[in-house]
mmCIF file of C-alpha atoms in Angstrom:
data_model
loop_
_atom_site.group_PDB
_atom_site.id
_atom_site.type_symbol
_atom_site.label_atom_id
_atom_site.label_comp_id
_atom_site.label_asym_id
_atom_site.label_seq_id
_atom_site.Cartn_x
_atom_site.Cartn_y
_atom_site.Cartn_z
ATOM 1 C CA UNK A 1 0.000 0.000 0.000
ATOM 2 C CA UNK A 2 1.472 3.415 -0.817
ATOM 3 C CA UNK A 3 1.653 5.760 1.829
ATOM 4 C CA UNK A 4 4.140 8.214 4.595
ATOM 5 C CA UNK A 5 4.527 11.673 3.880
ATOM 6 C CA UNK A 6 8.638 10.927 2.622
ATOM 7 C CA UNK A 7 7.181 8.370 -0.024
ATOM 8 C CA UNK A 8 7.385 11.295 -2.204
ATOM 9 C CA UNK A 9 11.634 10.618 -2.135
ATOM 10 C CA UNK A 10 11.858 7.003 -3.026
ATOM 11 C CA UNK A 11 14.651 5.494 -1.586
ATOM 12 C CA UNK A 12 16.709 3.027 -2.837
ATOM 13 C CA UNK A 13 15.647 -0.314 -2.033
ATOM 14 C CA UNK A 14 17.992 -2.099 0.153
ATOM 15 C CA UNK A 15 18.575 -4.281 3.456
ATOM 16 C CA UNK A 16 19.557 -3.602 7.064
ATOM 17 C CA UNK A 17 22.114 -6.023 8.329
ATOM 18 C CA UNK A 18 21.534 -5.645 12.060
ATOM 19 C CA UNK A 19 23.870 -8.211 14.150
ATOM 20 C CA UNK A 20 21.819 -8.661 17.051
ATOM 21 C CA UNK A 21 24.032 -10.501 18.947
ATOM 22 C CA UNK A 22 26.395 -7.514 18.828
ATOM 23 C CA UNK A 23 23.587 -5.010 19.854
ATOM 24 C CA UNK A 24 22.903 -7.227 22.709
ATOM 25 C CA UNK A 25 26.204 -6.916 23.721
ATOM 26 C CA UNK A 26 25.725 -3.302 23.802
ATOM 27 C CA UNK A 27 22.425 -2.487 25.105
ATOM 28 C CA UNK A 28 21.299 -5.363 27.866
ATOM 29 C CA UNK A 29 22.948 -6.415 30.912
ATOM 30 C CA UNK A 30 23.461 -9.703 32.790
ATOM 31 C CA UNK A 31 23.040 -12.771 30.993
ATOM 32 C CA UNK A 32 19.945 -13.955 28.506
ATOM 33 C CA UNK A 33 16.197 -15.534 30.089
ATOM 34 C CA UNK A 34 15.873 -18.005 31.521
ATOM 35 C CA UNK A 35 13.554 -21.132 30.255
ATOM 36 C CA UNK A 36 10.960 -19.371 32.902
ATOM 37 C CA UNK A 37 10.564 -16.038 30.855
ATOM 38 C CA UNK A 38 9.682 -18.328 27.684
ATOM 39 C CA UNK A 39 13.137 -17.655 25.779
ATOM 40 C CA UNK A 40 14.765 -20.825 24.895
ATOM 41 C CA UNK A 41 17.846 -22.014 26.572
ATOM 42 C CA UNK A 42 20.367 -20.883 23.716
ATOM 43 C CA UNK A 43 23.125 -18.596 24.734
ATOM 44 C CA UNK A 44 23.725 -15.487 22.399
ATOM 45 C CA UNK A 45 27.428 -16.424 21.236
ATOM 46 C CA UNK A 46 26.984 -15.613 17.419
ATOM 47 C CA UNK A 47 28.103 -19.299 16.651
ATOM 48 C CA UNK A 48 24.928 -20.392 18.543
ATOM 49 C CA UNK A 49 22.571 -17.763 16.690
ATOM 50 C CA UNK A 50 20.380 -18.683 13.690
ATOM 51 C CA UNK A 51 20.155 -16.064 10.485
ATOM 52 C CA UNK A 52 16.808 -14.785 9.738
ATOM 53 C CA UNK A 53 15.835 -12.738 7.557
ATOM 54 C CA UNK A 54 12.604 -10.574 7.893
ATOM 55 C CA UNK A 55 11.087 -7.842 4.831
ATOM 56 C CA UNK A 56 8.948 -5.298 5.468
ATOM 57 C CA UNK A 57 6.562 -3.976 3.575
ATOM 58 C CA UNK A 58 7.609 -0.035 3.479
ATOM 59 C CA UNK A 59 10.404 2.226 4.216
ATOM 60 C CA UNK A 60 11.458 2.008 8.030
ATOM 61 C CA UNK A 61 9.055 3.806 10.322
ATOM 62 C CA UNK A 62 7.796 3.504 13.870
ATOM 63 C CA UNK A 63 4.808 1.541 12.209
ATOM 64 C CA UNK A 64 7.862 -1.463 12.293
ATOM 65 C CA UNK A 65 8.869 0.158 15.577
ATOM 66 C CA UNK A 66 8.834 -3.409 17.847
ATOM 67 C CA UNK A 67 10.461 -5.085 15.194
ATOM 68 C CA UNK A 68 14.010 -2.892 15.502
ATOM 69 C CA UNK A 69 13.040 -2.837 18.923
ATOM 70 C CA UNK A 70 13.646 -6.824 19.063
ATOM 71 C CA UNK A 71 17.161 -6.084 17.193
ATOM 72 C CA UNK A 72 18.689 -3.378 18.970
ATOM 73 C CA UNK A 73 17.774 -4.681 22.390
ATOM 74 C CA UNK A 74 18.802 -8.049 22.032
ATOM 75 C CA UNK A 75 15.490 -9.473 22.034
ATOM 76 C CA UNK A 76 15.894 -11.619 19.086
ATOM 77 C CA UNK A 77 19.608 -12.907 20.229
ATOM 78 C CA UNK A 78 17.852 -14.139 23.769
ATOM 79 C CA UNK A 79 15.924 -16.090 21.364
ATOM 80 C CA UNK A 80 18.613 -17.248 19.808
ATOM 81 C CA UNK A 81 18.381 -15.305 16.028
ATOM 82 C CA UNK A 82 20.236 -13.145 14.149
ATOM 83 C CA UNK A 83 17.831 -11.180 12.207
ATOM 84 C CA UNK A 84 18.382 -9.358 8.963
ATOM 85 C CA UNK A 85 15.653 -6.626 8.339
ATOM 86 C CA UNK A 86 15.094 -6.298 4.700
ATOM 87 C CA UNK A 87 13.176 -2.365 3.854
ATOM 88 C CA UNK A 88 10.741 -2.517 1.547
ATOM 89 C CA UNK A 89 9.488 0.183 -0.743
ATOM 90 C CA UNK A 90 6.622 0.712 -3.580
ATOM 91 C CA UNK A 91 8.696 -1.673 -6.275
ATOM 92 C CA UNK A 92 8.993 -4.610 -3.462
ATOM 93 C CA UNK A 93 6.828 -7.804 -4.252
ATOM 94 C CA UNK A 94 6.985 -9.458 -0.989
ATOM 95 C CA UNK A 95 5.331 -12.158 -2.189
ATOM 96 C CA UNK A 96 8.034 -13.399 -4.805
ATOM 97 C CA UNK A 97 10.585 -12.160 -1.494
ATOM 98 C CA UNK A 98 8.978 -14.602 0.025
ATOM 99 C CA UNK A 99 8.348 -17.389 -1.844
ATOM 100 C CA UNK A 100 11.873 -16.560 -3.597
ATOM 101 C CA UNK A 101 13.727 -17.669 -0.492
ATOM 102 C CA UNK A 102 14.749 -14.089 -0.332
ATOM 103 C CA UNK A 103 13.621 -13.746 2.977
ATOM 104 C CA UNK A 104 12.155 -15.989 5.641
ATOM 105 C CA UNK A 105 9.764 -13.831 6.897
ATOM 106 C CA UNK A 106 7.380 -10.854 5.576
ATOM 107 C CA UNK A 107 5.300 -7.713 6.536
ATOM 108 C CA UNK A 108 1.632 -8.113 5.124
ATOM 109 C CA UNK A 109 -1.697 -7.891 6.082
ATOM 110 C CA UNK A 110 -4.564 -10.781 6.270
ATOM 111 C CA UNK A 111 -6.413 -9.862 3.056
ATOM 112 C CA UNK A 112 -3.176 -10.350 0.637
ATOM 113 C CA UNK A 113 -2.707 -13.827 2.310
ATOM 114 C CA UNK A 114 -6.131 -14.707 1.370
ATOM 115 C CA UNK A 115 -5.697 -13.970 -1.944
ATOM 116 C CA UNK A 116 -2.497 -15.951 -2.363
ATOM 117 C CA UNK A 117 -4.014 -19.145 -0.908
ATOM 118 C CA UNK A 118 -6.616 -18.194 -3.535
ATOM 119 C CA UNK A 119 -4.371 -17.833 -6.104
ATOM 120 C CA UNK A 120 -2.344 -21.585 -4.879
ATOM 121 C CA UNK A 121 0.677 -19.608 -2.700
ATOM 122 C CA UNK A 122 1.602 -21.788 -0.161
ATOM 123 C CA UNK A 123 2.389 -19.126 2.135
ATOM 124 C CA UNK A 124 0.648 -18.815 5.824
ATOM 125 C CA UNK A 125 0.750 -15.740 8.505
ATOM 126 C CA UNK A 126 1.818 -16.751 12.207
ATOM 127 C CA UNK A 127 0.999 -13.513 13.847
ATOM 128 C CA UNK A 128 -1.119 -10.137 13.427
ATOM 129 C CA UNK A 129 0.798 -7.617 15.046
ATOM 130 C CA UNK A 130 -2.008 -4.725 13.989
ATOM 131 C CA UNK A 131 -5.427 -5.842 15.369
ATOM 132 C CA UNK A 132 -6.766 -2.270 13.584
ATOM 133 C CA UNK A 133 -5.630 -1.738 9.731
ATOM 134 C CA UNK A 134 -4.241 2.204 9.863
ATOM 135 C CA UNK A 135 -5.694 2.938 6.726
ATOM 136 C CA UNK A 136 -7.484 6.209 6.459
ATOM 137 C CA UNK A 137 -9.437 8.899 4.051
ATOM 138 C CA UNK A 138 -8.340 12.262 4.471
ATOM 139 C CA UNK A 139 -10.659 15.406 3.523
ATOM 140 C CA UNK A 140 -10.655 19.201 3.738
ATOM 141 C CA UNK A 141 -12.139 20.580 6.632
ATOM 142 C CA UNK A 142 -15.538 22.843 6.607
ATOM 143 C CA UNK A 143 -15.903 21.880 2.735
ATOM 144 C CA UNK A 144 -19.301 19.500 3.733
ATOM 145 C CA UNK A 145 -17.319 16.442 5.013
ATOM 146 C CA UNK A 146 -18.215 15.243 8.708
ATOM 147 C CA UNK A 147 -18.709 11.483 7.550
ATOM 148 C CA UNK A 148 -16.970 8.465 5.794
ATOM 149 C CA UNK A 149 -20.501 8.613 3.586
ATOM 150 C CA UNK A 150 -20.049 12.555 2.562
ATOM 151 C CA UNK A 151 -17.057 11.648 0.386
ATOM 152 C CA UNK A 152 -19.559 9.616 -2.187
ATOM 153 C CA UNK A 153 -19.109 11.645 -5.488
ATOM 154 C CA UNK A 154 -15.875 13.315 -4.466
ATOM 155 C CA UNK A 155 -12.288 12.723 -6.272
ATOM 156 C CA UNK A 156 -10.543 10.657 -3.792
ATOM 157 C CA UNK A 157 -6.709 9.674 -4.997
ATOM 158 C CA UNK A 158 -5.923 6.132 -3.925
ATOM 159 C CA UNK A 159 -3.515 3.449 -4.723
ATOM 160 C CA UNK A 160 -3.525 1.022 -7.161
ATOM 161 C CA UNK A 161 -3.709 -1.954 -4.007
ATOM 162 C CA UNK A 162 -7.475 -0.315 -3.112
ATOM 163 C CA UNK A 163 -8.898 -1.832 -5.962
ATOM 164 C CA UNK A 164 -8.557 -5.230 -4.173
ATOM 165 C CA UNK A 165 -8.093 -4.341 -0.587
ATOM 166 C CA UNK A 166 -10.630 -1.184 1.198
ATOM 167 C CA UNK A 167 -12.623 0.636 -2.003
ATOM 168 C CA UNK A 168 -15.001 -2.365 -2.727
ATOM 169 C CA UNK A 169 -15.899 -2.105 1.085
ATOM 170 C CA UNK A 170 -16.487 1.648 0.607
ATOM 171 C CA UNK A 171 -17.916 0.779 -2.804
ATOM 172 C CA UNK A 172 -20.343 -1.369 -1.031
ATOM 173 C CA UNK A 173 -20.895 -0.022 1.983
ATOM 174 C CA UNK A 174 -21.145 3.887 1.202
ATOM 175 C CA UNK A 175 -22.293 3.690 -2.602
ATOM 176 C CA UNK A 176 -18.899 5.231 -3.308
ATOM 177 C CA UNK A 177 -18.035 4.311 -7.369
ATOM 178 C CA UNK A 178 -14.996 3.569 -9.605
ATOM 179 C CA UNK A 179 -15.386 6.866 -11.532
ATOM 180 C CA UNK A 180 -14.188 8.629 -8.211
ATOM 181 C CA UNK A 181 -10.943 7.311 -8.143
ATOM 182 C CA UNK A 182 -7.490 9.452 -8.860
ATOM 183 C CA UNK A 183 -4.241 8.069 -8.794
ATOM 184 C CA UNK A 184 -2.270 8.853 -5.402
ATOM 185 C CA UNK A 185 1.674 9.073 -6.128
ATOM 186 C CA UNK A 186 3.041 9.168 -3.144
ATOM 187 C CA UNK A 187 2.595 12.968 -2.716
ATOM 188 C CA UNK A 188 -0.136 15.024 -1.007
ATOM 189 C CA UNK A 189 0.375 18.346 -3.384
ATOM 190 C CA UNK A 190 -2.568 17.114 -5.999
ATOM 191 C CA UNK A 191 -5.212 16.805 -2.512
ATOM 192 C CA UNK A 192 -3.786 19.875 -1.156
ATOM 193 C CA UNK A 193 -4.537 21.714 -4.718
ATOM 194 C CA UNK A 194 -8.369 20.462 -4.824
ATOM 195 C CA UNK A 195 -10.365 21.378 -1.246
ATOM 196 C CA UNK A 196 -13.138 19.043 -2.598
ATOM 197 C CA UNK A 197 -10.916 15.671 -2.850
ATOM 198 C CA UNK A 198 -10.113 13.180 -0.404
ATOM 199 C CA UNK A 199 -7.041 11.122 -0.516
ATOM 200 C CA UNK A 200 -5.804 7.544 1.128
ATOM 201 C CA UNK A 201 -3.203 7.535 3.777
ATOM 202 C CA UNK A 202 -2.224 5.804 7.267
ATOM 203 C CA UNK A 203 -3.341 7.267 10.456
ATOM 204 C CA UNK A 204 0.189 7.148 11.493
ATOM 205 C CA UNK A 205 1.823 9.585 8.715
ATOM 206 C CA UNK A 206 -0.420 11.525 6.385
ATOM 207 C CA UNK A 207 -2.476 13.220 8.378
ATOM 208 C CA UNK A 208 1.019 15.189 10.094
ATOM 209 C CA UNK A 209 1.747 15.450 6.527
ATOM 210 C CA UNK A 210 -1.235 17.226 5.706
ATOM 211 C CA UNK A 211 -0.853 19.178 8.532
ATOM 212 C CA UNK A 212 2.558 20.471 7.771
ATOM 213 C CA UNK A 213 2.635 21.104 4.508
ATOM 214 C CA UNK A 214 -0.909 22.206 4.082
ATOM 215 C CA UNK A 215 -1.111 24.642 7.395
ATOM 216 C CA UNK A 216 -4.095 22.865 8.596
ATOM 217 C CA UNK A 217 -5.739 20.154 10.616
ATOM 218 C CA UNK A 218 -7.426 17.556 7.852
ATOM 219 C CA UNK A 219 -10.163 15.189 8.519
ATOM 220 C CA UNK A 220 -9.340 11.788 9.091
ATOM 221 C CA UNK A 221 -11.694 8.990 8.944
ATOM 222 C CA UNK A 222 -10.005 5.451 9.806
ATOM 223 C CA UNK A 223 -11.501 2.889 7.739
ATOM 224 C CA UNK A 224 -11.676 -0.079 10.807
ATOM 225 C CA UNK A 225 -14.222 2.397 13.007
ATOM 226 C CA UNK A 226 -16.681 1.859 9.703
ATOM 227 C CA UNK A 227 -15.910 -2.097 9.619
ATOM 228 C CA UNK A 228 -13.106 -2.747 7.591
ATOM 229 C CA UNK A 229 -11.622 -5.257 9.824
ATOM 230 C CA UNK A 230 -8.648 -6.938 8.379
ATOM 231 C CA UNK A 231 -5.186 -7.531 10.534
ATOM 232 C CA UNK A 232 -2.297 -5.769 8.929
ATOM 233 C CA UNK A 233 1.432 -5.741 9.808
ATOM 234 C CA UNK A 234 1.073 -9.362 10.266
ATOM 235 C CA UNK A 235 4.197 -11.982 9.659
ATOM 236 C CA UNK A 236 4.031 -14.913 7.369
ATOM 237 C CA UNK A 237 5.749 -17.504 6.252
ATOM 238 C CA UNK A 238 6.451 -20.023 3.694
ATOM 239 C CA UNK A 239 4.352 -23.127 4.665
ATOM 240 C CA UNK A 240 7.421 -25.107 4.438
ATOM 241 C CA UNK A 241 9.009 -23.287 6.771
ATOM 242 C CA UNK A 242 6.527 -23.744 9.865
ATOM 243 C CA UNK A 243 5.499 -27.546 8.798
ATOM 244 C CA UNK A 244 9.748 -28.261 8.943
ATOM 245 C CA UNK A 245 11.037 -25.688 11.659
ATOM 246 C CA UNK A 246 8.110 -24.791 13.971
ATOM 247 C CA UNK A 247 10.788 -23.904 16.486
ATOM 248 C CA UNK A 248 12.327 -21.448 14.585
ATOM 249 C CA UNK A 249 8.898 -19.528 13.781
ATOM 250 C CA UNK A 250 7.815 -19.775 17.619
ATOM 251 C CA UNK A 251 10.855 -18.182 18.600
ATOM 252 C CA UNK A 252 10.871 -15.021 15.987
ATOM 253 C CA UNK A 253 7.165 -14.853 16.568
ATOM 254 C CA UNK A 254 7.474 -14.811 20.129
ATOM 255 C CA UNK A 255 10.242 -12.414 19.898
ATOM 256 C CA UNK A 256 8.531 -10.045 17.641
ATOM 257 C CA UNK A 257 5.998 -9.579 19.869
ATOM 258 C CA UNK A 258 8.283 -9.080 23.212
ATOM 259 C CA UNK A 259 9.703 -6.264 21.155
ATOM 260 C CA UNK A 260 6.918 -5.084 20.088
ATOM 261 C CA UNK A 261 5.497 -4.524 24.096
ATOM 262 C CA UNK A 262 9.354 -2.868 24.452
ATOM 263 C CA UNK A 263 8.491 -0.425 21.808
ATOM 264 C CA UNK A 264 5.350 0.417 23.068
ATOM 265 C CA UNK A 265 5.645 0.591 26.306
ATOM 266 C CA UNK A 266 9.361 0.972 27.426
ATOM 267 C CA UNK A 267 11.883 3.512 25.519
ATOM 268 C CA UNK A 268 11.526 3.350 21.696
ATOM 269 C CA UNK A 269 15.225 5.160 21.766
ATOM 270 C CA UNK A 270 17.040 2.606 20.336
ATOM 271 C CA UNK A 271 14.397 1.234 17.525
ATOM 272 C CA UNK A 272 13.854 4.884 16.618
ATOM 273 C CA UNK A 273 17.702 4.945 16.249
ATOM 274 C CA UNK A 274 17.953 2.244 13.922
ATOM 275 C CA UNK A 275 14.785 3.248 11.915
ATOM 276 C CA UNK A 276 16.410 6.827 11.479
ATOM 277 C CA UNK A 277 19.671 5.061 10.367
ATOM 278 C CA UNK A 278 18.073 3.025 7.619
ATOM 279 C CA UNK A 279 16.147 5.492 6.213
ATOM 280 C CA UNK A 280 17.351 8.939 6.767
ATOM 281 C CA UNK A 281 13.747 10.864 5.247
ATOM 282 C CA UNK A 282 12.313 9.946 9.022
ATOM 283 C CA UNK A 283 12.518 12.355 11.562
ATOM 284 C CA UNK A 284 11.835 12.519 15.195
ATOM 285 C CA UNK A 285 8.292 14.184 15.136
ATOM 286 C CA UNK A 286 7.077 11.688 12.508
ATOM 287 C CA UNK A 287 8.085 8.774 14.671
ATOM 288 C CA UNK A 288 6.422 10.076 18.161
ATOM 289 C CA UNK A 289 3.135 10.798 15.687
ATOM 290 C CA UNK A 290 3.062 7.675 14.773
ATOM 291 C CA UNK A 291 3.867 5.919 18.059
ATOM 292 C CA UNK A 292 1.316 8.140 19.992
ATOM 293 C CA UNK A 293 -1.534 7.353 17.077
ATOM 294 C CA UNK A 294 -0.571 3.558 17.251
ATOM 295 C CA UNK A 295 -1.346 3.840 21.069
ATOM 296 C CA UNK A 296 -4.503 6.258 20.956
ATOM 297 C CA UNK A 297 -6.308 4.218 18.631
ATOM 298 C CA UNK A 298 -5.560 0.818 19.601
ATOM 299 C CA UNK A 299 -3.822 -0.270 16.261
ATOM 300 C CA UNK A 300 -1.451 -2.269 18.047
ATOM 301 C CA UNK A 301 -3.558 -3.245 21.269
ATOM 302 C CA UNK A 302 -7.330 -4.083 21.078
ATOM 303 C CA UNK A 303 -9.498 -6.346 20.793
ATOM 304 C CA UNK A 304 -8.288 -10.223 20.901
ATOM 305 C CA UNK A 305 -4.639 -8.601 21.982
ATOM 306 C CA UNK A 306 -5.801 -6.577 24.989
ATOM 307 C CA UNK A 307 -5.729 -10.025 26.640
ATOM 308 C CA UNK A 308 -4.414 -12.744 24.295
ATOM 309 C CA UNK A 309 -1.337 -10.504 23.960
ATOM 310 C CA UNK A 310 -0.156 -8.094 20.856
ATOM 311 C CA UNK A 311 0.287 -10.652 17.573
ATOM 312 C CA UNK A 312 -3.321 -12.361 18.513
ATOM 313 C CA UNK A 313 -5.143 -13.904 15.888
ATOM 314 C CA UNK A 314 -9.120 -15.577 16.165
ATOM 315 C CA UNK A 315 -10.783 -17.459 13.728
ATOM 316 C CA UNK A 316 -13.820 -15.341 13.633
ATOM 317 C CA UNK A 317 -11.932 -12.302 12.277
ATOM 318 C CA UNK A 318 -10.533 -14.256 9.552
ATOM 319 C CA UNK A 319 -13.893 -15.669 8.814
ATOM 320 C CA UNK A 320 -15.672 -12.258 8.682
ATOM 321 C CA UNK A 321 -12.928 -11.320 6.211
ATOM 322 C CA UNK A 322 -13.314 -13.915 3.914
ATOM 323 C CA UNK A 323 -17.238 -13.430 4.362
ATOM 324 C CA UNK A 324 -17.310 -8.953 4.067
ATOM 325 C CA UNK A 325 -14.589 -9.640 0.780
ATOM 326 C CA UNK A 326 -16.210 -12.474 -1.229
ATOM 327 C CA UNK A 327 -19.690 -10.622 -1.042
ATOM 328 C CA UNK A 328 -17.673 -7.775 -2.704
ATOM 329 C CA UNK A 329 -16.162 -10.478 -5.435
ATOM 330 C CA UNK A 330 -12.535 -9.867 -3.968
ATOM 331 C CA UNK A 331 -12.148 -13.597 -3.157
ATOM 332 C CA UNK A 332 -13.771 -16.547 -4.869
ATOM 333 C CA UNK A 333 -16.582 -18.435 -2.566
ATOM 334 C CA UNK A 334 -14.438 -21.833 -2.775
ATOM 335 C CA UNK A 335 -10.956 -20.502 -1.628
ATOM 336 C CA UNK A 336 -10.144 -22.241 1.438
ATOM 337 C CA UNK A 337 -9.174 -19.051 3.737
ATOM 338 C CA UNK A 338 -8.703 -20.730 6.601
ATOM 339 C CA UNK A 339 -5.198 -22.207 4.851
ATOM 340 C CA UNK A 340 -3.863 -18.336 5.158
ATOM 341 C CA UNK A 341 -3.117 -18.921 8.477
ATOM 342 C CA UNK A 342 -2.892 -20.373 11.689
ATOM 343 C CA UNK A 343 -3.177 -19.620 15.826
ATOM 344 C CA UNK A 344 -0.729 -21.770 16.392
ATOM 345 C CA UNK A 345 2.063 -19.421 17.330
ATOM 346 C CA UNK A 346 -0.116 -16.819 18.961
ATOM 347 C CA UNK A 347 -2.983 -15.933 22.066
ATOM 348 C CA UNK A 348 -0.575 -16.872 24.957
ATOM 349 C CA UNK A 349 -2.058 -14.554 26.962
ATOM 350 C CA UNK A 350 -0.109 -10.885 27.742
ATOM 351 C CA UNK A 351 1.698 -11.679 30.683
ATOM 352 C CA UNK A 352 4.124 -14.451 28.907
ATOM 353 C CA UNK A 353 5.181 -11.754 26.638
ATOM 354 C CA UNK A 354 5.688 -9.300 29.789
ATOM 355 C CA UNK A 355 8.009 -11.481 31.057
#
């Protein structure tokens, strides 16, 4: 999905080789868990550590906040993994990442995995870390818009992904039609031009945007308080991978998520640090927006995951899904969802990741 305000300077695509056995070194004390906390019994020598490799699905940001979190405070080396963070950006297909070997684990969100399995993919997510998809219209205010509904018949400049992800929800739900889409590329000037369009964004970026380079305070409608309910920032995996080494996905599954409560709710410092050193566009204001919007709206902790613990998956959210989407012809009626996934890994309750 194409979104953050500096996704108008596309960087070049690359990886972050983070040695998190040497970052351990740096940034914990005292030796690794114990069996008790839920960490594995593997000391953090890098001889002992396994290489992982993880892609995300956009430039670094604080929306992958836990996941440097888990590198640069050792979180992943107590679990015995090295873990290679791979940046993506608008040209990344994830999906052939993926399925290329190119990386063990990906960024995505629960309605591109049900297409895959719909399309034969053997590929399967493990964990939701956003219970709340951040997607979001933006509008001008005092131009008539108070509701999601008041944008049927405006321009509204969206993606390419929309087409099979949120607009045949809002094409269903609010009578919105094809004729009002604009293409969005990456840059807020064509919204800020025309008071009577809307445009796409993520609660976590845009609307600062907007704000900045606009001079005023836009209105922001996110797309899960209307009932689009699919998980996003989740982590999946080649099937092969958690059918042969189960172990391997508990542990950067479980780890994921530890850093992910670290990010949230200890010092982001040394995440932010790393985010800011991959990609050198973010700034310090963006990345406190976007951790205090993660936090006021519940994007990262609701629902299941206020007691399941962040990364929680049910079956009835994937089910509704499957249902809201194939009413909308998104997904064919005989496309076995339920092989996009799997609660195996997840919904051990919020204190075990505490610990």
């Amino acid at each position: 999905m194409a979104r953050l305000l500096n996704r108008r300077q596309l960087l070049q695509y690359g990886s972050l080789v983070l040695s998190s056995n040497l970052l351990w070194a740096c940034n914990r004390t005292g030796p690794p868990a114990s069996p008790s906390t839920g960490a594995p019994t593997r000391t953090s020598s890098s001889s002992a550590l396994e290489k992982v490799t993880f892609g995300t699905n956009w430039y670094a940001q604080a929306e992958h906040g836990g996941f440097y979190q888990a590198v640069a405070t050792g979180i992943y080396a107590d679990y015995g993994l090295e873990v290679t963070i791979r940046m993506g950006g608008p040209q990344v297909n994830g999906t052939q990442l993926l399925m290329g070997k190119a990386v063990d684990f990906f960024m995505n969100n629960s309605t591109d995995a049900i297409l895959a399995i719909q399309e034969g993919i053997p590929k399967v997510t493990v964990a939701a870390i956003f219970q709340k998809s951040p997607q979001v219209l933006i509008a001008h205010p005092n131009t008539g818009v108070n509701t999601l509904a008041d944008l049927k018949g405006r321009p509204i400049f969206v993606s390419k992904g929309a087409a099979v992800s949120y607009w045949p929800f809002l094409r269903q739900k609010f009578g919105f039609t094809n004729d009002q889409q604009r293409p969005y590329n990456f840059n807020v000037a064509p919204f800020l031009a025309d008071k009577q369009s809307a445009q796409q964004g993520y609660l976590t970026s845009e609307p600062l945007t907007v704000e900045q380079e606009g001079g005023f305070k836009p209105v922001v409608f996110l797309l899960a308080d209307y009932g689009y309910t699919p998980y996003d920032t989740t982590i999946e995996t080649r099937r092969e991978v958690m059918e042969k080494t189960p172990d391997l996905v508990q542990r950067f599954v479980d780890a994921s998520i530890k850093g992910w409560y670290s990010y949230l709710e200890g010092d982001p410092t040394p995440a932010n640090q790393l985010i800011k050193q991959e990609n050198p566009q973010m700034t310090d204001e963006l990345l406190a927006y976007g951790i205090a919007k993660m936090k006021e709206y519940g994007i990262v902790v609701s629902g299941e995951a206020t007691t399941q613990g962040i990364g929680a998956m049910v079956n009835d959210r994937w089910r509704e899904l499957f249902e809201m989407m194939q009413a909308q012809g998104v997904f064919k009626p005989d496309t076995p969802y339920q092989d996009a996934y799997t609660l195996q890994f997840v919904n051990k309750g919020v204190e075990f990741y505490r610990q």
